Short mmCIF file of C-alpha atoms in Angstrom, two decimals:
data_model
loop_
_atom_site.label_atom_id
_atom_site.label_comp_id
_atom_site.label_asym_id
_atom_site.label_seq_id
_atom_site.Cartn_x
_atom_site.Cartn_y
_atom_site.Cartn_z
CA MET A 1 0.03 -0.33 0.08
CA PRO A 2 1.50 3.69 -1.38
CA SER A 3 2.64 5.37 1.91
CA LYS A 4 1.48 9.04 2.92
CA THR A 5 2.95 12.24 3.34
CA GLY A 6 2.57 14.44 6.53
CA GLY A 7 -0.59 16.21 4.22
CA GLY A 8 -2.14 12.69 3.62
CA ARG A 9 -0.88 12.72 0.27
CA SER A 10 -0.39 8.89 -1.35
CA ARG A 11 4.11 9.10 -2.50
CA SER A 12 2.71 7.40 -5.54
CA LYS A 13 1.97 10.46 -7.02
CA PRO A 14 4.37 13.73 -8.04
CA ALA A 15 4.18 16.52 -4.92
CA VAL A 16 2.57 19.80 -6.66
CA ILE A 17 2.71 23.27 -5.45
CA GLU A 18 -0.23 23.06 -3.79
CA ASP A 19 1.22 20.14 -1.64
CA VAL A 20 4.37 21.73 -0.98
CA ALA A 21 2.31 25.08 0.62
CA ALA A 22 0.20 23.16 2.49
CA LEU A 23 2.62 21.64 4.63
CA ALA A 24 4.98 24.27 4.83
CA GLY A 25 2.02 26.64 5.84
CA VAL A 26 2.26 29.14 3.25
CA SER A 27 0.34 29.99 0.14
CA ALA A 28 0.95 28.78 -3.29
CA MET A 29 2.30 32.05 -4.57
CA THR A 30 4.96 32.12 -1.91
CA VAL A 31 6.46 28.72 -2.68
CA SER A 32 6.73 30.03 -6.59
CA ARG A 33 8.59 33.13 -5.26
CA VAL A 34 10.94 31.24 -3.37
CA PHE A 35 11.58 29.06 -6.75
CA ASN A 36 11.65 32.03 -8.76
CA SER A 37 12.75 35.20 -6.28
CA PRO A 38 13.92 33.87 -3.08
CA GLU A 39 15.42 36.94 -2.54
CA ILE A 40 12.53 38.72 -2.11
CA VAL A 41 11.42 35.86 0.22
CA ARG A 42 12.22 36.01 4.17
CA ALA A 43 15.01 33.59 5.01
CA GLU A 44 12.80 31.59 7.48
CA THR A 45 9.98 31.49 4.84
CA ARG A 46 12.44 29.92 2.46
CA ALA A 47 14.00 27.59 4.63
CA ARG A 48 10.24 25.99 5.75
CA VAL A 49 9.34 25.84 2.38
CA MET A 50 12.47 24.19 0.64
CA ALA A 51 12.15 21.39 4.04
CA ALA A 52 8.75 20.85 2.65
CA VAL A 53 10.07 20.73 -0.86
CA ARG A 54 12.96 17.74 0.49
CA LYS A 55 9.98 15.76 2.47
CA LEU A 56 7.38 15.56 -0.64
CA ASP A 57 10.35 15.50 -2.99
CA TYR A 58 8.66 17.92 -5.06
CA ARG A 59 10.22 18.83 -8.29
CA PRO A 60 9.10 22.22 -9.83
CA ASN A 61 7.96 21.86 -13.70
CA LEU A 62 10.58 24.14 -15.24
CA ALA A 63 8.97 24.55 -18.48
CA ALA A 64 6.08 25.93 -16.34
CA ARG A 65 8.10 28.40 -14.65
CA GLN A 66 10.03 30.25 -17.72
CA LEU A 67 6.26 30.77 -19.40
CA ALA A 68 5.10 32.70 -16.46
CA THR A 69 7.77 34.14 -15.38
CA GLY A 70 10.66 34.46 -18.63
CA ARG A 71 13.11 32.71 -17.03
CA SER A 72 15.00 29.59 -18.12
CA GLY A 73 16.56 29.01 -14.51
CA VAL A 74 19.61 28.94 -15.93
CA LEU A 75 22.50 30.89 -14.66
CA GLY A 76 25.65 31.19 -16.78
CA VAL A 77 29.39 31.19 -15.11
CA VAL A 78 32.18 32.53 -17.84
CA SER A 79 35.42 31.07 -16.18
CA LEU A 80 39.48 30.47 -17.05
CA ASP A 81 39.46 26.77 -18.03
CA THR A 82 42.01 25.98 -14.68
CA THR A 83 42.37 23.13 -12.24
CA LEU A 84 43.90 26.41 -9.60
CA TYR A 85 42.74 25.90 -6.11
CA GLY A 86 41.23 29.21 -5.94
CA PRO A 87 39.09 29.49 -9.55
CA ALA A 88 37.95 25.65 -9.47
CA SER A 89 36.92 26.41 -5.49
CA THR A 90 35.01 29.63 -6.63
CA LEU A 91 33.47 27.69 -9.45
CA SER A 92 32.42 24.60 -6.99
CA ALA A 93 31.06 27.26 -4.39
CA ILE A 94 28.69 29.19 -7.19
CA GLU A 95 27.66 26.08 -8.63
CA GLN A 96 26.68 25.12 -4.85
CA ALA A 97 25.10 28.22 -3.86
CA ALA A 98 23.11 27.69 -7.16
CA ARG A 99 21.35 24.21 -6.50
CA GLN A 100 20.22 25.41 -3.38
CA SER A 101 18.14 28.21 -4.75
CA ASP A 102 16.87 25.91 -7.56
CA TYR A 103 18.81 27.52 -10.37
CA THR A 104 20.88 25.17 -12.88
CA VAL A 105 24.51 26.53 -14.32
CA SER A 106 25.70 26.78 -17.71
CA ILE A 107 29.67 26.91 -17.51
CA ALA A 108 32.16 28.61 -20.65
CA SER A 109 35.18 27.64 -19.67
CA LEU A 110 37.73 29.85 -21.52
CA GLY A 111 41.68 29.44 -22.41
CA ILE A 112 41.99 33.16 -21.66
CA LEU A 113 39.81 35.59 -20.19
CA ASP A 114 40.57 38.87 -22.64
CA ARG A 115 38.10 41.07 -24.27
CA ARG A 116 37.67 38.83 -27.44
CA SER A 117 37.16 35.30 -25.66
CA MET A 118 34.66 36.90 -22.56
CA GLN A 119 32.44 38.34 -25.51
CA GLU A 120 32.47 35.08 -27.34
CA GLY A 121 31.64 33.53 -23.90
CA VAL A 122 29.00 35.32 -22.82
CA GLU A 123 27.29 35.48 -26.30
CA ARG A 124 27.50 31.58 -26.30
CA LEU A 125 25.20 31.63 -22.70
CA ARG A 126 22.89 34.12 -23.88
CA ARG A 127 22.39 31.74 -26.69
CA GLN A 128 21.59 29.72 -24.04
CA SER A 129 18.88 32.03 -22.75
CA VAL A 130 20.81 32.12 -19.16
CA ASP A 131 19.34 34.52 -16.77
CA GLY A 132 22.20 36.38 -15.99
CA ALA A 133 25.94 35.59 -15.44
CA ILE A 134 28.74 35.57 -12.99
CA ILE A 135 32.17 35.86 -14.75
CA LEU A 136 35.57 34.75 -12.48
CA ALA A 137 37.96 37.27 -13.37
CA PRO A 138 40.97 36.90 -11.81
CA HIS A 139 43.20 38.52 -14.73
CA GLU A 140 44.13 41.47 -15.12
CA ALA A 141 42.98 41.46 -18.95
CA ALA A 142 39.63 40.23 -17.63
CA VAL A 143 38.63 43.80 -16.54
CA ASP A 144 38.63 45.59 -20.07
CA GLY A 145 36.30 42.24 -21.12
CA LEU A 146 33.77 43.67 -18.54
CA ARG A 147 33.90 46.70 -19.65
CA HIS A 148 32.36 45.91 -22.91
CA LEU A 149 29.70 43.20 -21.89
CA PRO A 150 26.05 43.32 -22.86
CA PRO A 151 24.34 46.02 -21.18
CA THR A 152 21.26 43.85 -20.82
CA MET A 153 22.35 40.99 -19.29
CA PRO A 154 22.91 40.78 -15.52
CA VAL A 155 26.15 39.93 -14.53
CA VAL A 156 28.16 39.97 -11.39
CA ALA A 157 31.88 39.45 -11.11
CA VAL A 158 33.78 37.41 -8.89
CA ASP A 159 37.75 38.78 -7.89
CA GLY A 160 38.37 41.48 -10.41
CA ARG A 161 39.77 45.08 -9.35
CA ASP A 162 37.86 48.01 -7.56
CA ASP A 163 37.12 49.79 -10.95
CA ILE A 164 35.00 47.48 -13.13
CA PRO A 165 31.74 48.20 -14.03
CA VAL A 166 29.35 45.76 -12.71
CA PRO A 167 28.87 44.51 -9.17
CA VAL A 168 31.78 42.37 -7.52
CA VAL A 169 32.65 39.47 -4.85
CA MET A 170 35.90 38.89 -3.71
CA VAL A 171 37.97 38.06 -0.81
CA ASP A 172 39.93 40.45 0.86
CA GLN A 173 43.73 39.54 -0.80
CA ARG A 174 45.66 42.28 0.75
CA ALA A 175 44.14 42.06 4.03
CA GLY A 176 45.10 38.72 4.10
CA ALA A 177 48.47 39.35 3.38
CA ALA A 178 49.23 42.11 5.55
CA ARG A 179 48.18 39.71 8.33
CA VAL A 180 50.30 36.88 7.99
CA THR A 181 53.15 39.00 7.36
CA ARG A 182 52.30 40.73 10.35
CA HIS A 183 52.18 37.23 12.06
CA LEU A 184 55.55 36.61 11.17
CA LEU A 185 57.00 40.49 12.40
CA SER A 186 55.36 39.45 15.42
CA LEU A 187 57.13 36.47 16.16
CA GLY A 188 60.44 38.78 15.96
CA HIS A 189 61.20 38.60 12.39
CA GLU A 190 63.28 41.69 11.41
CA THR A 191 61.37 40.93 7.75
CA VAL A 192 59.61 38.98 5.37
CA TRP A 193 60.47 37.61 1.73
CA HIS A 194 58.17 37.67 -0.78
CA ILE A 195 57.18 34.62 -3.81
CA ALA A 196 54.50 36.15 -5.62
CA GLY A 197 51.82 34.70 -7.97
CA PRO A 198 52.30 35.91 -11.61
CA ALA A 199 51.87 39.46 -12.62
CA GLU A 200 48.84 39.26 -14.71
CA TRP A 201 46.74 37.68 -11.87
CA ILE A 202 45.03 40.35 -10.07
CA ASP A 203 45.00 38.16 -6.78
CA ALA A 204 48.80 38.43 -6.70
CA SER A 205 49.02 42.08 -7.53
CA SER A 206 46.68 42.26 -4.23
CA ARG A 207 48.91 40.03 -1.73
CA ILE A 208 52.29 42.11 -3.36
CA ASP A 209 50.34 45.13 -1.84
CA GLY A 210 49.54 43.73 1.52
CA TRP A 211 52.60 42.36 2.46
CA ARG A 212 54.22 45.40 1.47
CA SER A 213 51.90 48.27 2.87
CA THR A 214 52.29 46.11 6.17
CA LEU A 215 56.57 46.08 5.78
CA GLU A 216 56.38 49.71 5.34
CA ALA A 217 53.75 50.79 8.06
CA GLU A 218 56.24 49.04 10.42
CA GLY A 219 59.02 51.04 8.63
CA ARG A 220 60.97 47.48 7.82
CA PRO A 221 63.06 46.44 4.67
CA VAL A 222 61.06 45.54 1.42
CA PRO A 223 63.01 42.93 0.02
CA GLU A 224 62.64 42.57 -4.06
CA VAL A 225 59.73 40.33 -4.71
CA LEU A 226 60.24 37.08 -7.02
CA SER A 227 57.51 35.43 -9.01
CA GLY A 228 56.69 32.08 -9.65
CA ASP A 229 53.67 30.36 -11.97
CA TRP A 230 51.53 28.86 -9.04
CA SER A 231 52.97 25.41 -9.27
CA ALA A 232 55.00 23.77 -6.97
CA ARG A 233 58.22 23.24 -9.32
CA SER A 234 58.35 27.63 -9.25
CA GLY A 235 58.11 27.40 -5.51
CA TYR A 236 60.84 24.60 -5.54
CA ARG A 237 63.10 27.44 -8.26
CA LEU A 238 62.90 30.13 -6.44
CA GLY A 239 63.19 28.47 -2.95
CA LYS A 240 66.47 27.30 -4.16
CA GLN A 241 67.44 31.23 -4.31
CA LEU A 242 66.35 32.18 -1.27
CA ALA A 243 67.70 29.18 0.25
CA GLY A 244 71.35 30.00 0.65
CA ASP A 245 70.99 33.94 2.32
CA ARG A 246 71.20 32.94 5.67
CA SER A 247 69.67 36.41 6.52
CA ILE A 248 66.05 35.56 5.29
CA THR A 249 64.38 33.87 8.30
CA ALA A 250 60.65 34.54 7.12
CA ILE A 251 58.99 33.86 3.82
CA PHE A 252 55.58 34.26 2.49
CA VAL A 253 54.39 32.44 -0.68
CA ALA A 254 51.48 33.76 -1.97
CA ASN A 255 49.97 30.02 -2.80
CA ASP A 256 50.71 26.86 -0.91
CA PRO A 257 51.94 24.91 -3.47
CA MET A 258 54.64 27.08 -3.98
CA ALA A 259 55.00 27.21 -1.11
CA LEU A 260 55.31 23.44 -0.76
CA GLY A 261 57.89 23.84 -3.30
CA VAL A 262 59.91 26.98 -1.45
CA MET A 263 60.14 24.30 1.84
CA ARG A 264 61.80 21.32 0.18
CA ALA A 265 64.51 23.75 -1.62
CA LEU A 266 65.01 24.80 2.08
CA ARG A 267 65.14 21.45 3.45
CA GLU A 268 67.95 20.15 0.24
CA ALA A 269 70.02 23.39 1.71
CA GLY A 270 70.23 22.04 5.49
CA ARG A 271 67.70 24.71 6.95
CA SER A 272 64.68 23.80 8.86
CA VAL A 273 61.36 24.89 8.58
CA PRO A 274 60.57 26.64 11.05
CA ASP A 275 63.67 26.35 13.07
CA ASP A 276 66.04 28.45 10.49
CA VAL A 277 63.48 30.08 8.06
CA SER A 278 59.54 30.45 8.82
CA VAL A 279 57.39 29.76 5.98
CA VAL A 280 53.25 30.73 5.34
CA GLY A 281 51.64 30.40 2.46
CA PHE A 282 48.07 31.20 1.12
CA ASP A 283 44.43 29.25 0.03
CA ASP A 284 44.60 25.88 2.68
CA VAL A 285 44.37 23.58 0.27
CA PRO A 286 43.19 20.34 1.54
CA GLU A 287 46.79 19.21 2.04
CA ALA A 288 48.16 21.84 3.68
CA ALA A 289 47.59 20.42 7.01
CA TYR A 290 49.49 17.39 5.93
CA PHE A 291 52.56 19.16 4.81
CA TRP A 292 55.91 18.75 7.05
CA PRO A 293 55.57 20.52 8.91
CA PRO A 294 51.92 21.49 9.06
CA LEU A 295 51.76 24.53 6.63
CA THR A 296 50.43 28.34 8.32
CA THR A 297 48.27 29.70 5.93
CA VAL A 298 45.14 31.77 4.67
CA ARG A 299 42.23 30.51 4.43
CA GLN A 300 39.67 31.76 1.57
CA ASN A 301 35.80 31.62 2.33
CA PHE A 302 34.58 30.56 -1.29
CA ALA A 303 31.40 28.75 -0.09
CA GLU A 304 30.59 32.65 1.23
CA VAL A 305 31.47 33.77 -2.01
CA GLY A 306 29.72 31.80 -4.12
CA ARG A 307 26.21 32.74 -1.60
CA GLN A 308 26.76 36.25 -1.91
CA ALA A 309 27.60 36.32 -6.38
CA LEU A 310 24.71 34.76 -6.10
CA GLU A 311 22.91 36.37 -4.04
CA LEU A 312 23.98 39.76 -6.20
CA LEU A 313 22.45 38.10 -9.20
CA LEU A 314 19.64 37.51 -8.17
CA HIS A 315 18.91 40.85 -7.49
CA ARG A 316 20.39 42.26 -10.15
CA ILE A 317 17.71 39.51 -12.29
CA ALA A 318 15.36 41.21 -10.26
CA ILE A 319 15.84 44.41 -11.17
CA ALA A 320 16.29 43.63 -14.89
CA ASP A 321 12.76 42.15 -14.62
CA SER A 322 11.18 45.21 -13.03
CA ASP A 323 11.93 47.00 -15.88
CA THR A 324 13.03 49.91 -13.46
CA GLY A 325 16.82 51.07 -13.54
CA ALA A 326 16.73 53.51 -11.33
CA GLU A 327 18.26 50.52 -8.62
CA GLY A 328 21.17 49.55 -11.86
CA GLY A 329 23.38 52.23 -11.12
CA ALA A 330 23.57 51.98 -7.81
CA ALA A 331 23.94 47.90 -7.93
CA GLU A 332 26.81 48.90 -10.28
CA ASN A 333 29.07 50.32 -7.72
CA VAL A 334 28.54 47.50 -5.19
CA ARG A 335 31.86 46.05 -3.98
CA ARG A 336 31.74 42.77 -1.33
CA LEU A 337 35.18 41.92 0.19
CA ILE A 338 35.04 38.30 2.46
CA GLU A 339 37.05 38.35 4.70
CA PRO A 340 40.04 35.56 4.97
CA GLU A 341 41.16 33.93 8.02
CA ILE A 342 44.39 33.08 8.91
CA VAL A 343 45.42 29.32 9.39
CA LEU A 344 48.04 28.95 12.00
CA ARG A 345 50.21 25.48 11.77
CA GLU A 346 53.94 24.49 12.88
CA SER A 347 55.90 26.34 9.68
CA THR A 348 55.96 29.45 11.41
CA ALA A 349 58.34 30.57 14.60
CA ALA A 350 60.45 33.13 16.49
CA PRO A 351 64.00 33.32 14.68
CA ARG A 352 66.79 31.46 16.34
#
């Protein structure tokens, strides 16, 4: 005999929107708003509706929703085609946040993020009738592309610079770099050397700024910046250059894989981490806690980046649907900075 739901409906029949409304104690219109315009529904009500959706295993009729709202229920993401931890984690966070709001995601992966390729990627998404797009813009070259997007498409950027003409969500890279630099100085190191990421990456430039400004504010020497390519191999190569200088006691490395390479180079040169040289990284990759020694690093809250980027995009879509540009200009100036967290482990210590 078929089992019954909380509202007495047989589970052999698919749940309909009225069943969800009855179980959640709201109107069918409110359930519809949760799926179509979640940003205008109170968080408590959304949670109650989504609990009913899960209990009833309700699946909205996407075709009907598109006819009723003029929306496809699909969001586009333009991303660099890369397996690097930061961009890959950001993309995963956006997909997860979209699923929780009952959107599907279509991804346009690009080999480079210049103006032409970005326009081609956005056009590819427009042909799929996406409701809006989130653009991962970690390169300087992406900034120009963001200035030439179709004005009719709601767009939000992740990363990028302060001067881009769309709303942007980003981790405060500068603050993260400043915190680990201050941490090393507080341990008693005279100064901190820096191995940066590639110059064309905006995050790499921001981390340099945070490191340099902290040293300057403390009146400490500012060593020459060395630049790698985010790989452990480049960290190893640059670490060998620094390992022979016995005056170097602290190194801030712009990501964790390069920090791994640096630590190997130091060990091969007979220098102990952290007894002789303290090393910090950035990103807190899952393996960072299992380096030897475990790596002090900066953790980025990618889940919060995804959540806030989606929230901003849904707001932009709602503005576009209302046909009023009153809030549009103000929204373009939105800048949301997500605070990073320093994770202290055994790779840092006071100099001997």
